[in-house]
Every structure is written in structure tokens, then in C-alpha cells.
Amino acid sequence: MTDGLSRTAQVARDLIRFDTQNWGGGRSSGEADAAAYVVGVLAAMGVESQTFEPAPGRASVVARVEGTDPTLPLLVVHGHLDVVPADASEWSVDPFAGEVRDGCLWGRGAVDMKDMDAMILVALERILAAGKRPRRGLVVAFFADEEAGSELGARWLVRQHPELFAGATEAISEVGGYSVEIAGRRAYLLQTGEKALQWILLRARGTAAHGSQHMRDNAVTKLARAVADVGAHEFPVELTDTTRALIARVAELLGVDDGDADAVAERTGTVSRFLRSSLRHTANPTMLDAGYKHNVIPSVAEARIDVRPLPGREREALDAIRAIVGDDIEVELVHGDIGIEHRFGGELVDAMVASLGRHDPGAPVLPYMLSGGTDNKSLSEIGIAGYGFAPLRLTPDLDFAAMFHGVDERVPLDALDFGTDVLEDLLLTY
């Protein structure tokens, strides 16, 4: 214990104190200092690592740990070191101070995902300090640039250095294995799928003119109409194998019929924001850019839309956006990535369920599809099946969904310790 904190909380706090904000477009505080810290923690437990820096400051760390059974395929255990930006003026605490308050560790990255980074390091540290080894060999990776599409992190590594992952067939990472309360009962969501990703640009063109003129060909007006139409559009519910199984299990816990999937998901409390988003395509306007002076009508106006299609339905979602905005609006795909979906079964899923069961007996484990995305998308390019398993036992009063990219991001201290215990168990037994 340090300052009354467990080892996992200490490491997570240290990582939060590194400003690794990633604004996208190549603009970043950089991950190099956090990466150097990770290298030091690994070295102290006798694990050699390699650091890769495709651009100045954009550092990723990769290491291999030998397992007790060399006949088994390797498992990739990975996290990312960058975080989305935080506006300190909106927060109750300094987002990079790693403050402990009300039984929680606060700061940008507390749940996305420096908590898991710390859990990985400490679980491995414990195993090796006890003179043990994980059952199967591990590729342990801490990537840069996940929050901006992974072009300088996981995607760069799988394309430039695929040999780093040779022998690995599966991976675990963030946003899965956490608890929710359904009908007064604690259950865990194990992430077996991720929606696809399309960051698109809407562009309207019009006539540049003085702001005092009577003008019908106004680019800003055209764009505003298109953005409003996209933001207000409700895509229909379309279930996949994962979400069909999820809704059936949730309905069973609630004691209701599963015929209306949206209504079932809505009854799960704050986590419904995650679950309802997984039942359909979504498209949310996130940025606007137009004009340069108050009294000048600009000739071009642009908006950025975050589109998350269901896996394998990327073209369908983009066609739907084009139909919504009409022929007057240009639609440009700025960045796209695939969706992934795996069955809720097999040796790894069974092992994750069993590890949770040993530390929280009787709590059901349900499959779910992440409405966002992780670096598992990049690993899928080289045939590695990725799952979300950053186990956390949470209290019902914490709005966990609001923690991701939100203000006052925080994680309970005891959840960090629970997650480390479960992760250590999984690495020793799988």
C-alpha cells in the first residue's frame, strides 16, 4: 500500500498524472512519458519490452511473457495509453491530478482506460512475484492513438510489425466484464462484439456574400438543416446474434417479454445508453465549422458526424445518411473501421465467465455489443479475435456509461482491486 492505496490504484493514479490527451488529426500531448513509466514497471518485474514510436512522442510498448504451457496459442492482453481531451473548467477536480475522493480515483482515463492498464500490470506483477507464470504465453501491449483511430498505435503495429503478435489467436481489452444492476440483481456484461465506425464529413456549398443580403443559397442554412435531420433520425432496431442473446437474458432477469428489445434495454438504468445504442445504427453530429466573420456569408460549411453502424452494415448506414441529407450535401468518409462480432462461447469466454464466478459467485454474465470501438478492431486484421474484459464490480449508484469521455470520470478503488483479482485468476487458469 502507498498513501493508503492498493498497488493497482497507485499505478492507475500514476498513469492518470501523465497528460496523454489525444485531439485527433495528429494533435496530441503524446504517450511517451506514460510509455516510459510502463517500461519501468515491466522491467522491475523482470519483463523486457520494446517501445515503438512511429511519430515523435506517440509511443507504444509491447512485451512477451512466457506461459507454462507452450503448446497453447498466445493471448494478447492490451490497453491504450492515450485519453480524450478534458476541459478542466468543467471538472470538480484537476483531470490529471489522480485525486482520490469518496472512495474513487478521479481523472481522465480512470475508466478509459488507465484503470485496465494498471490492472494488467499489477496482475502480471503479482503472478511473477509469486514465482508463477500465466498458463499461456502473453503478448502484453500498451498502445498509442486509440482515441483517434489507432493509425499511430495498434493499426500501425499490426501492419508494420505483425511478427509481434505471432502465435496469438485471441485478445482481451477494455469495456467488458463490468457489473450492472438489473431488477435488483448484479450481472456482468462481457463484450463479444463492437459496432463499426464511420467518421464522416458533411459539406454544404453556397454563394459567398455580404451578411446583409437576401440570400437563399446559404451554405450554413443548408448544412444546419442536414445536421438537424441526421441528429433527429431514429434508425430502426435490428438485432444481431449478440444483441438478441443479450435482450433475451435481460428480459429473463426482468421477468418481461423480450418482444420489444428497445423497451427491454431501456429498463436497465443508466447502462441503457450503451445497450440501446447497440441495437441499431447511430449517427451523432459532433463538430461544426463554417465562416470567418460575422458579416460574411461563407461559401462552404462543414459538419462532422460520428456514425456507428452495426457490424457488416457499413455501406448500408452510409447510404442511409446520404438519403437523409439529400443531393445538395457532400458526404465524405474521413475514417472508417470494421465492426466485429464473436459468439458467446468457447474456451476463452468460458474462462472469463468462470473467473468472474469465482470472485462474485452466482452473478449472471451476459454477452453484449459495444457501441463504440477498441484496438481489437486493428488486431482483427491479423486474425486475432478480441473481447472486452476489464472486470469491475460497481455500485448501482455509479453512472458508469457517463464516465466514458465524460466530465468527472472516476472509478471506485475497490473495483480496481476486484478487477485485478479476476484478471490474475484468468491469466493463471486460461
CSV table of C-alpha atoms in Angstrom, one decimal:
chain,number,residue,atom,x,y,z
A,1,MET,CA,0.0,0.0,0.0
A,2,THR,CA,1.2,3.6,-0.8
A,3,ASP,CA,-0.7,6.5,0.7
A,4,GLY,CA,-3.3,4.0,1.8
A,5,LEU,CA,-3.8,3.0,-1.8
A,6,SER,CA,-3.6,-0.5,-3.2
A,7,ARG,CA,-0.9,-1.2,-5.7
A,8,THR,CA,-3.4,-1.1,-8.6
A,9,ALA,CA,-4.8,2.2,-7.5
A,10,GLN,CA,-1.3,3.6,-7.2
A,11,VAL,CA,-0.3,2.6,-10.7
A,12,ALA,CA,-3.6,3.9,-12.1
A,13,ARG,CA,-3.1,7.2,-10.3
A,14,ASP,CA,0.5,7.4,-11.7
A,15,LEU,CA,-0.8,6.8,-15.2
A,16,ILE,CA,-3.6,9.4,-14.9
A,17,ARG,CA,-1.0,12.0,-13.9
A,18,PHE,CA,0.6,11.7,-17.4
A,19,ASP,CA,-1.2,14.1,-19.7
A,20,THR,CA,-1.8,11.9,-22.8
A,21,GLN,CA,-4.6,13.9,-24.4
A,22,ASN,CA,-5.3,13.0,-28.0
A,23,TRP,CA,-7.3,15.5,-30.0
A,24,GLY,CA,-7.0,13.6,-33.3
A,25,GLY,CA,-5.6,14.8,-36.6
A,26,GLY,CA,-2.1,14.2,-35.3
A,27,ARG,CA,-2.5,16.7,-32.4
A,28,SER,CA,-1.6,15.0,-29.1
A,29,SER,CA,0.2,15.5,-25.8
A,30,GLY,CA,1.9,12.3,-26.7
A,31,GLU,CA,2.2,9.0,-24.9
A,32,ALA,CA,6.0,8.8,-24.5
A,33,ASP,CA,6.2,9.6,-20.8
A,34,ALA,CA,3.4,7.1,-19.9
A,35,ALA,CA,5.1,4.5,-22.1
A,36,ALA,CA,8.4,5.0,-20.3
A,37,TYR,CA,6.7,4.5,-17.0
A,38,VAL,CA,5.1,1.2,-18.2
A,39,VAL,CA,8.5,0.1,-19.5
A,40,GLY,CA,9.9,0.7,-16.0
A,41,VAL,CA,7.2,-1.2,-14.2
A,42,LEU,CA,7.6,-4.1,-16.6
A,43,ALA,CA,11.4,-4.1,-16.1
A,44,ALA,CA,11.1,-4.1,-12.4
A,45,MET,CA,9.2,-7.4,-12.6
A,46,GLY,CA,11.8,-8.8,-15.0
A,47,VAL,CA,9.9,-8.4,-18.3
A,48,GLU,CA,11.8,-6.9,-21.2
A,49,SER,CA,9.7,-4.8,-23.6
A,50,GLN,CA,10.1,-2.9,-26.9
A,51,THR,CA,8.9,0.7,-27.5
A,52,PHE,CA,7.7,1.8,-30.9
A,53,GLU,CA,7.4,5.5,-31.9
A,54,PRO,CA,6.1,6.0,-35.4
A,55,ALA,CA,5.8,9.7,-34.8
A,56,PRO,CA,7.5,11.9,-32.1
A,57,GLY,CA,6.0,11.2,-28.7
A,58,ARG,CA,3.5,8.6,-30.0
A,59,ALA,CA,4.9,5.6,-28.2
A,60,SER,CA,3.5,2.1,-27.8
A,61,VAL,CA,5.0,-0.7,-25.6
A,62,VAL,CA,4.9,-4.4,-26.4
A,63,ALA,CA,6.3,-7.3,-24.3
A,64,ARG,CA,6.1,-11.1,-24.3
A,65,VAL,CA,5.7,-13.2,-21.2
A,66,GLU,CA,6.3,-17.0,-21.4
A,67,GLY,CA,3.5,-19.3,-20.2
A,68,THR,CA,3.6,-22.6,-18.5
A,69,ASP,CA,2.1,-24.4,-21.5
A,70,PRO,CA,3.9,-23.6,-24.7
A,71,THR,CA,1.5,-25.7,-26.8
A,72,LEU,CA,-1.3,-23.2,-26.3
A,73,PRO,CA,-1.9,-20.2,-28.6
A,74,LEU,CA,-0.8,-16.9,-27.1
A,75,LEU,CA,-3.3,-14.3,-25.6
A,76,VAL,CA,-2.9,-10.6,-26.3
A,77,VAL,CA,-3.7,-8.5,-23.2
A,78,HIS,CA,-3.8,-4.9,-24.3
A,79,GLY,CA,-4.7,-1.3,-23.3
A,80,HIS,CA,-4.1,2.1,-24.7
A,81,LEU,CA,-2.2,5.0,-23.1
A,82,ASP,CA,-3.9,8.0,-24.7
A,83,VAL,CA,-7.1,9.7,-23.5
A,84,VAL,CA,-9.6,12.0,-24.9
A,85,PRO,CA,-9.2,15.7,-24.0
A,86,ALA,CA,-10.6,17.1,-20.8
A,87,ASP,CA,-11.6,20.7,-20.2
A,88,ALA,CA,-10.5,21.3,-16.6
A,89,SER,CA,-13.0,24.2,-16.2
A,90,GLU,CA,-15.9,21.6,-16.4
A,91,TRP,CA,-14.5,19.2,-13.8
A,92,SER,CA,-14.8,19.1,-10.0
A,93,VAL,CA,-11.1,18.1,-9.8
A,94,ASP,CA,-8.0,18.5,-11.8
A,95,PRO,CA,-8.5,15.8,-14.5
A,96,PHE,CA,-4.8,15.0,-14.4
A,97,ALA,CA,-4.1,15.0,-10.7
A,98,GLY,CA,-5.2,11.5,-10.0
A,99,GLU,CA,-7.2,12.6,-6.9
A,100,VAL,CA,-8.8,10.2,-4.5
A,101,ARG,CA,-12.2,11.3,-3.2
A,102,ASP,CA,-15.3,9.5,-2.0
A,103,GLY,CA,-13.7,6.1,-2.4
A,104,CYS,CA,-13.0,6.7,-6.1
A,105,LEU,CA,-9.9,7.5,-8.2
A,106,TRP,CA,-10.8,10.6,-10.3
A,107,GLY,CA,-9.2,11.7,-13.5
A,108,ARG,CA,-9.2,11.5,-17.3
A,109,GLY,CA,-8.5,7.8,-18.1
A,110,ALA,CA,-9.9,6.5,-14.8
A,111,VAL,CA,-12.1,4.1,-16.8
A,112,ASP,CA,-10.9,4.7,-20.4
A,113,MET,CA,-8.6,3.1,-19.9
A,114,LYS,CA,-5.7,3.6,-17.4
A,115,ASP,CA,-7.6,1.5,-14.9
A,116,MET,CA,-7.2,-1.6,-17.1
A,117,ASP,CA,-3.6,-0.6,-17.9
A,118,ALA,CA,-2.9,-0.7,-14.2
A,119,MET,CA,-4.9,-3.9,-13.6
A,120,ILE,CA,-2.8,-5.6,-16.4
A,121,LEU,CA,0.5,-4.5,-14.9
A,122,VAL,CA,-0.4,-5.4,-11.3
A,123,ALA,CA,-2.0,-8.8,-12.2
A,124,LEU,CA,1.2,-9.7,-14.1
A,125,GLU,CA,3.4,-8.3,-11.3
A,126,ARG,CA,1.7,-10.5,-8.7
A,127,ILE,CA,1.9,-13.6,-10.8
A,128,LEU,CA,5.6,-13.2,-11.4
A,129,ALA,CA,6.4,-12.1,-7.8
A,130,ALA,CA,4.9,-15.3,-6.6
A,131,GLY,CA,7.2,-17.3,-8.8
A,132,LYS,CA,4.4,-18.3,-11.2
A,133,ARG,CA,3.7,-17.9,-14.9
A,134,PRO,CA,0.5,-17.4,-16.8
A,135,ARG,CA,-0.9,-20.6,-18.2
A,136,ARG,CA,-0.4,-19.5,-21.8
A,137,GLY,CA,2.1,-17.1,-23.2
A,138,LEU,CA,1.1,-13.5,-23.4
A,139,VAL,CA,1.6,-10.6,-25.7
A,140,VAL,CA,1.2,-7.6,-23.4
A,141,ALA,CA,0.7,-4.3,-25.3
A,142,PHE,CA,0.0,-0.7,-24.3
A,143,PHE,CA,-0.9,1.2,-27.5
A,144,ALA,CA,-0.9,4.8,-28.5
A,145,ASP,CA,-3.5,6.7,-30.5
A,146,GLU,CA,-6.6,4.5,-29.8
A,147,GLU,CA,-8.8,7.6,-29.3
A,148,ALA,CA,-8.1,8.8,-32.9
A,149,GLY,CA,-8.4,5.6,-34.9
A,150,SER,CA,-5.1,3.8,-33.9
A,151,GLU,CA,-3.2,4.9,-37.0
A,152,LEU,CA,-0.1,5.7,-34.9
A,153,GLY,CA,-0.8,2.8,-32.5
A,154,ALA,CA,-2.3,-0.7,-32.8
A,155,ARG,CA,-3.1,-0.3,-36.5
A,156,TRP,CA,0.5,0.8,-37.3
A,157,LEU,CA,1.9,-2.1,-35.3
A,158,VAL,CA,-0.2,-4.8,-36.9
A,159,ARG,CA,0.7,-3.6,-40.3
A,160,GLN,CA,4.4,-2.7,-39.8
A,161,HIS,CA,5.3,-5.3,-37.2
A,162,PRO,CA,2.8,-8.2,-37.3
A,163,GLU,CA,5.6,-10.5,-36.0
A,164,LEU,CA,5.0,-9.0,-32.6
A,165,PHE,CA,1.7,-10.9,-32.4
A,166,ALA,CA,2.8,-14.2,-34.0
A,167,GLY,CA,1.3,-17.2,-32.3
A,168,ALA,CA,-1.6,-15.2,-30.8
A,169,THR,CA,-5.2,-16.0,-31.7
A,170,GLU,CA,-7.3,-14.1,-29.1
A,171,ALA,CA,-7.2,-10.8,-27.2
A,172,ILE,CA,-8.8,-9.1,-24.2
A,173,SER,CA,-9.0,-5.4,-23.6
A,174,GLU,CA,-11.4,-2.7,-22.4
A,175,VAL,CA,-15.1,-2.1,-21.8
A,176,GLY,CA,-16.4,-5.5,-20.8
A,177,GLY,CA,-16.6,-7.6,-17.7
A,178,TYR,CA,-18.1,-4.8,-15.7
A,179,SER,CA,-21.2,-5.1,-13.5
A,180,VAL,CA,-24.7,-3.6,-13.9
A,181,GLU,CA,-27.8,-4.0,-11.8
A,182,ILE,CA,-30.9,-5.5,-13.4
A,183,ALA,CA,-34.1,-6.0,-11.4
A,184,GLY,CA,-32.0,-5.5,-8.2
A,185,ARG,CA,-29.5,-8.2,-9.1
A,186,ARG,CA,-25.9,-7.7,-10.1
A,187,ALA,CA,-24.9,-9.1,-13.5
A,188,TYR,CA,-21.8,-8.7,-15.7
A,189,LEU,CA,-21.6,-7.6,-19.3
A,190,LEU,CA,-19.0,-9.4,-21.3
A,191,GLN,CA,-18.2,-7.7,-24.6
A,192,THR,CA,-18.2,-10.1,-27.6
A,193,GLY,CA,-18.8,-7.6,-30.3
A,194,GLU,CA,-18.2,-4.0,-31.4
A,195,LYS,CA,-20.1,-1.8,-33.8
A,196,ALA,CA,-18.3,-0.5,-36.9
A,197,LEU,CA,-17.1,3.1,-37.1
A,198,GLN,CA,-17.5,5.8,-39.7
A,199,TRP,CA,-16.4,9.3,-39.1
A,200,ILE,CA,-17.9,11.3,-41.9
A,201,LEU,CA,-17.8,14.9,-43.1
A,202,LEU,CA,-21.0,16.7,-44.4
A,203,ARG,CA,-20.2,19.6,-46.7
A,204,ALA,CA,-22.6,22.2,-47.9
A,205,ARG,CA,-21.7,24.8,-50.6
A,206,GLY,CA,-23.4,28.1,-51.4
A,207,THR,CA,-22.8,31.6,-52.5
A,208,ALA,CA,-20.4,33.8,-50.6
A,209,ALA,CA,-21.9,37.2,-50.0
A,210,HIS,CA,-22.3,40.1,-47.6
A,211,GLY,CA,-24.2,39.1,-44.5
A,212,SER,CA,-26.8,41.8,-45.1
A,213,GLN,CA,-28.0,40.4,-48.4
A,214,HIS,CA,-31.2,38.4,-49.1
A,215,MET,CA,-29.7,35.0,-49.7
A,216,ARG,CA,-31.4,31.7,-50.4
A,217,ASP,CA,-28.2,29.9,-51.4
A,218,ASN,CA,-26.7,29.9,-47.9
A,219,ALA,CA,-24.2,27.1,-47.1
A,220,VAL,CA,-24.7,27.4,-43.4
A,221,THR,CA,-28.5,27.1,-43.7
A,222,LYS,CA,-28.2,24.0,-45.9
A,223,LEU,CA,-25.8,22.4,-43.5
A,224,ALA,CA,-27.9,23.3,-40.4
A,225,ARG,CA,-30.9,21.6,-42.0
A,226,ALA,CA,-28.9,18.5,-42.9
A,227,VAL,CA,-27.3,18.2,-39.4
A,228,ALA,CA,-30.6,18.6,-37.7
A,229,ASP,CA,-32.1,15.9,-39.9
A,230,VAL,CA,-29.3,13.5,-39.2
A,231,GLY,CA,-29.3,14.2,-35.4
A,232,ALA,CA,-33.0,13.6,-35.2
A,233,HIS,CA,-33.1,10.5,-37.3
A,234,GLU,CA,-34.1,7.3,-35.4
A,235,PHE,CA,-32.7,4.2,-37.0
A,236,PRO,CA,-34.8,1.0,-36.5
A,237,VAL,CA,-33.9,-1.7,-34.1
A,238,GLU,CA,-32.1,-4.6,-35.9
A,239,LEU,CA,-30.8,-7.4,-33.7
A,240,THR,CA,-27.6,-9.4,-34.2
A,241,ASP,CA,-26.8,-12.7,-32.6
A,242,THR,CA,-25.2,-10.9,-29.7
A,243,THR,CA,-27.9,-8.4,-29.0
A,244,ARG,CA,-30.6,-11.0,-29.5
A,245,ALA,CA,-29.0,-13.1,-26.8
A,246,LEU,CA,-28.5,-10.1,-24.6
A,247,ILE,CA,-32.1,-8.9,-24.8
A,248,ALA,CA,-33.3,-12.5,-24.1
A,249,ARG,CA,-31.2,-12.7,-20.9
A,250,VAL,CA,-32.1,-9.2,-19.7
A,251,ALA,CA,-35.8,-9.9,-20.3
A,252,GLU,CA,-35.5,-13.1,-18.3
A,253,LEU,CA,-33.9,-11.2,-15.4
A,254,LEU,CA,-36.6,-8.6,-15.5
A,255,GLY,CA,-39.4,-11.1,-15.9
A,256,VAL,CA,-40.8,-9.5,-19.0
A,257,ASP,CA,-41.3,-10.5,-22.6
A,258,ASP,CA,-38.4,-9.9,-25.0
A,259,GLY,CA,-40.5,-8.8,-27.9
A,260,ASP,CA,-39.7,-5.1,-27.7
A,261,ALA,CA,-35.9,-5.1,-27.5
A,262,ASP,CA,-35.7,-1.3,-27.1
A,263,ALA,CA,-38.1,-1.3,-24.2
A,264,VAL,CA,-36.2,-4.1,-22.5
A,265,ALA,CA,-32.9,-2.3,-22.9
A,266,GLU,CA,-34.4,0.9,-21.6
A,267,ARG,CA,-35.2,-0.8,-18.3
A,268,THR,CA,-31.6,-1.4,-17.4
A,269,GLY,CA,-31.0,2.0,-15.9
A,270,THR,CA,-28.0,4.2,-16.8
A,271,VAL,CA,-26.3,1.4,-18.8
A,272,SER,CA,-29.3,1.6,-21.2
A,273,ARG,CA,-27.3,4.3,-23.1
A,274,PHE,CA,-24.8,1.6,-24.0
A,275,LEU,CA,-27.3,-1.1,-24.7
A,276,ARG,CA,-29.9,0.8,-26.7
A,277,SER,CA,-27.1,2.1,-28.9
A,278,SER,CA,-26.0,-1.5,-29.7
A,279,LEU,CA,-29.5,-2.3,-31.2
A,280,ARG,CA,-29.3,0.0,-34.2
A,281,HIS,CA,-27.1,2.2,-36.3
A,282,THR,CA,-26.4,5.6,-34.7
A,283,ALA,CA,-25.3,8.9,-36.1
A,284,ASN,CA,-24.4,11.9,-33.9
A,285,PRO,CA,-23.3,15.3,-35.1
A,286,THR,CA,-20.1,16.3,-33.1
A,287,MET,CA,-18.4,19.3,-34.8
A,288,LEU,CA,-19.4,22.3,-36.9
A,289,ASP,CA,-17.2,24.5,-39.0
A,290,ALA,CA,-18.3,27.5,-41.1
A,291,GLY,CA,-17.5,31.1,-41.8
A,292,TYR,CA,-14.7,33.5,-40.7
A,293,LYS,CA,-16.5,36.8,-40.0
A,294,HIS,CA,-19.9,37.8,-38.6
A,295,ASN,CA,-21.0,39.8,-41.7
A,296,VAL,CA,-19.8,37.4,-44.4
A,297,ILE,CA,-21.9,34.5,-45.7
A,298,PRO,CA,-19.4,31.7,-46.3
A,299,SER,CA,-19.3,29.6,-49.5
A,300,VAL,CA,-18.7,26.4,-47.6
A,301,ALA,CA,-19.9,24.9,-44.3
A,302,GLU,CA,-18.9,21.6,-42.8
A,303,ALA,CA,-20.0,19.2,-40.0
A,304,ARG,CA,-18.5,16.1,-38.6
A,305,ILE,CA,-20.8,13.1,-37.8
A,306,ASP,CA,-19.9,10.1,-35.7
A,307,VAL,CA,-21.7,7.1,-37.3
A,308,ARG,CA,-21.6,3.7,-35.7
A,309,PRO,CA,-23.1,1.0,-37.9
A,310,LEU,CA,-23.9,-2.5,-36.9
A,311,PRO,CA,-21.2,-5.0,-37.9
A,312,GLY,CA,-21.0,-5.7,-41.6
A,313,ARG,CA,-23.6,-3.0,-42.4
A,314,GLU,CA,-21.2,-0.1,-43.0
A,315,ARG,CA,-22.3,0.6,-46.6
A,316,GLU,CA,-26.0,0.5,-45.6
A,317,ALA,CA,-25.5,3.1,-42.9
A,318,LEU,CA,-23.6,5.5,-45.2
A,319,ASP,CA,-26.3,5.1,-47.9
A,320,ALA,CA,-28.9,6.0,-45.3
A,321,ILE,CA,-27.0,9.2,-44.3
A,322,ARG,CA,-26.8,10.2,-47.9
A,323,ALA,CA,-30.6,9.7,-48.3
A,324,ILE,CA,-31.3,11.8,-45.2
A,325,VAL,CA,-29.2,14.8,-46.2
A,326,GLY,CA,-30.1,14.8,-49.9
A,327,ASP,CA,-28.1,15.5,-53.1
A,328,ASP,CA,-27.2,19.1,-52.1
A,329,ILE,CA,-24.8,17.9,-49.3
A,330,GLU,CA,-21.5,16.2,-50.0
A,331,VAL,CA,-20.8,13.2,-47.8
A,332,GLU,CA,-17.1,12.3,-47.3
A,333,LEU,CA,-15.8,9.3,-45.3
A,334,VAL,CA,-12.9,10.6,-43.2
A,335,HIS,CA,-12.2,7.5,-41.3
A,336,GLY,CA,-13.8,4.0,-41.3
A,337,ASP,CA,-13.3,0.9,-39.4
A,338,ILE,CA,-15.0,-2.5,-39.3
A,339,GLY,CA,-17.3,-4.0,-36.7
A,340,ILE,CA,-16.6,-7.3,-35.1
A,341,GLU,CA,-18.8,-10.0,-33.5
A,342,HIS,CA,-17.9,-13.3,-31.9
A,343,ARG,CA,-20.1,-16.0,-30.4
A,344,PHE,CA,-20.7,-16.0,-26.7
A,345,GLY,CA,-19.0,-19.3,-26.1
A,346,GLY,CA,-15.7,-21.2,-26.5
A,347,GLU,CA,-12.8,-21.7,-24.1
A,348,LEU,CA,-11.9,-18.0,-23.6
A,349,VAL,CA,-15.5,-16.9,-22.9
A,350,ASP,CA,-16.0,-19.9,-20.6
A,351,ALA,CA,-12.8,-19.0,-18.8
A,352,MET,CA,-13.8,-15.3,-18.3
A,353,VAL,CA,-17.2,-16.3,-17.1
A,354,ALA,CA,-15.6,-18.8,-14.6
A,355,SER,CA,-13.1,-16.2,-13.3
A,356,LEU,CA,-15.9,-13.8,-12.6
A,357,GLY,CA,-17.9,-16.6,-11.0
A,358,ARG,CA,-15.1,-17.4,-8.6
A,359,HIS,CA,-15.0,-13.8,-7.4
A,360,ASP,CA,-18.7,-13.0,-7.5
A,361,PRO,CA,-20.5,-16.3,-7.2
A,362,GLY,CA,-24.0,-16.6,-8.7
A,363,ALA,CA,-23.8,-13.3,-10.7
A,364,PRO,CA,-25.0,-14.0,-14.3
A,365,VAL,CA,-22.7,-13.0,-17.2
A,366,LEU,CA,-24.4,-11.7,-20.3
A,367,PRO,CA,-23.0,-11.0,-23.8
A,368,TYR,CA,-23.1,-7.5,-25.2
A,369,MET,CA,-22.0,-5.5,-28.2
A,370,LEU,CA,-20.0,-2.3,-27.6
A,371,SER,CA,-21.5,0.7,-29.3
A,372,GLY,CA,-18.0,2.2,-29.5
A,373,GLY,CA,-14.8,0.5,-30.6
A,374,THR,CA,-11.4,-0.6,-29.3
A,375,ASP,CA,-8.0,-1.7,-30.6
A,376,ASN,CA,-9.4,-5.2,-31.1
A,377,LYS,CA,-10.5,-3.9,-34.5
A,378,SER,CA,-6.9,-3.5,-35.5
A,379,LEU,CA,-5.9,-6.9,-34.1
A,380,SER,CA,-8.7,-8.5,-36.1
A,381,GLU,CA,-6.8,-7.6,-39.3
A,382,ILE,CA,-4.3,-10.3,-38.5
A,383,GLY,CA,-6.9,-12.9,-37.4
A,384,ILE,CA,-6.9,-12.2,-33.6
A,385,ALA,CA,-10.4,-12.4,-32.1
A,386,GLY,CA,-10.8,-9.7,-29.5
A,387,TYR,CA,-13.1,-9.4,-26.5
A,388,GLY,CA,-13.8,-6.7,-23.9
A,389,PHE,CA,-12.8,-7.9,-20.4
A,390,ALA,CA,-11.8,-5.2,-18.0
A,391,PRO,CA,-13.6,-6.6,-14.9
A,392,LEU,CA,-15.1,-4.1,-12.5
A,393,ARG,CA,-17.6,-4.8,-9.7
A,394,LEU,CA,-19.5,-1.5,-9.5
A,395,THR,CA,-22.1,0.0,-7.2
A,396,PRO,CA,-25.5,0.7,-8.8
A,397,ASP,CA,-25.3,4.5,-8.0
A,398,LEU,CA,-22.3,5.0,-10.3
A,399,ASP,CA,-23.4,6.1,-13.8
A,400,PHE,CA,-20.7,4.1,-15.5
A,401,ALA,CA,-21.8,4.9,-19.0
A,402,ALA,CA,-21.4,8.6,-18.3
A,403,MET,CA,-17.7,8.1,-17.2
A,404,PHE,CA,-16.6,7.3,-20.8
A,405,HIS,CA,-15.3,10.6,-22.3
A,406,GLY,CA,-17.4,12.4,-19.7
A,407,VAL,CA,-16.8,15.0,-17.0
A,408,ASP,CA,-15.6,13.9,-13.6
A,409,GLU,CA,-14.5,10.5,-14.8
A,410,ARG,CA,-13.8,8.2,-11.9
A,411,VAL,CA,-13.6,4.5,-10.8
A,412,PRO,CA,-14.2,3.0,-7.4
A,413,LEU,CA,-11.0,1.9,-5.6
A,414,ASP,CA,-12.4,-1.5,-4.6
A,415,ALA,CA,-13.5,-2.1,-8.2
A,416,LEU,CA,-9.8,-1.7,-9.3
A,417,ASP,CA,-8.8,-4.4,-6.7
A,418,PHE,CA,-11.6,-6.7,-7.8
A,419,GLY,CA,-10.6,-6.4,-11.4
A,420,THR,CA,-7.0,-7.1,-10.7
A,421,ASP,CA,-8.0,-10.3,-8.7
A,422,VAL,CA,-10.2,-11.5,-11.6
A,423,LEU,CA,-7.6,-10.7,-14.3
A,424,GLU,CA,-4.9,-12.5,-12.3
A,425,ASP,CA,-7.2,-15.5,-12.0
A,426,LEU,CA,-7.9,-15.6,-15.7
A,427,LEU,CA,-4.2,-15.4,-16.7
A,428,LEU,CA,-3.3,-18.2,-14.4
A,429,THR,CA,-6.1,-20.5,-15.5
A,430,TYR,CA,-6.8,-19.9,-19.2
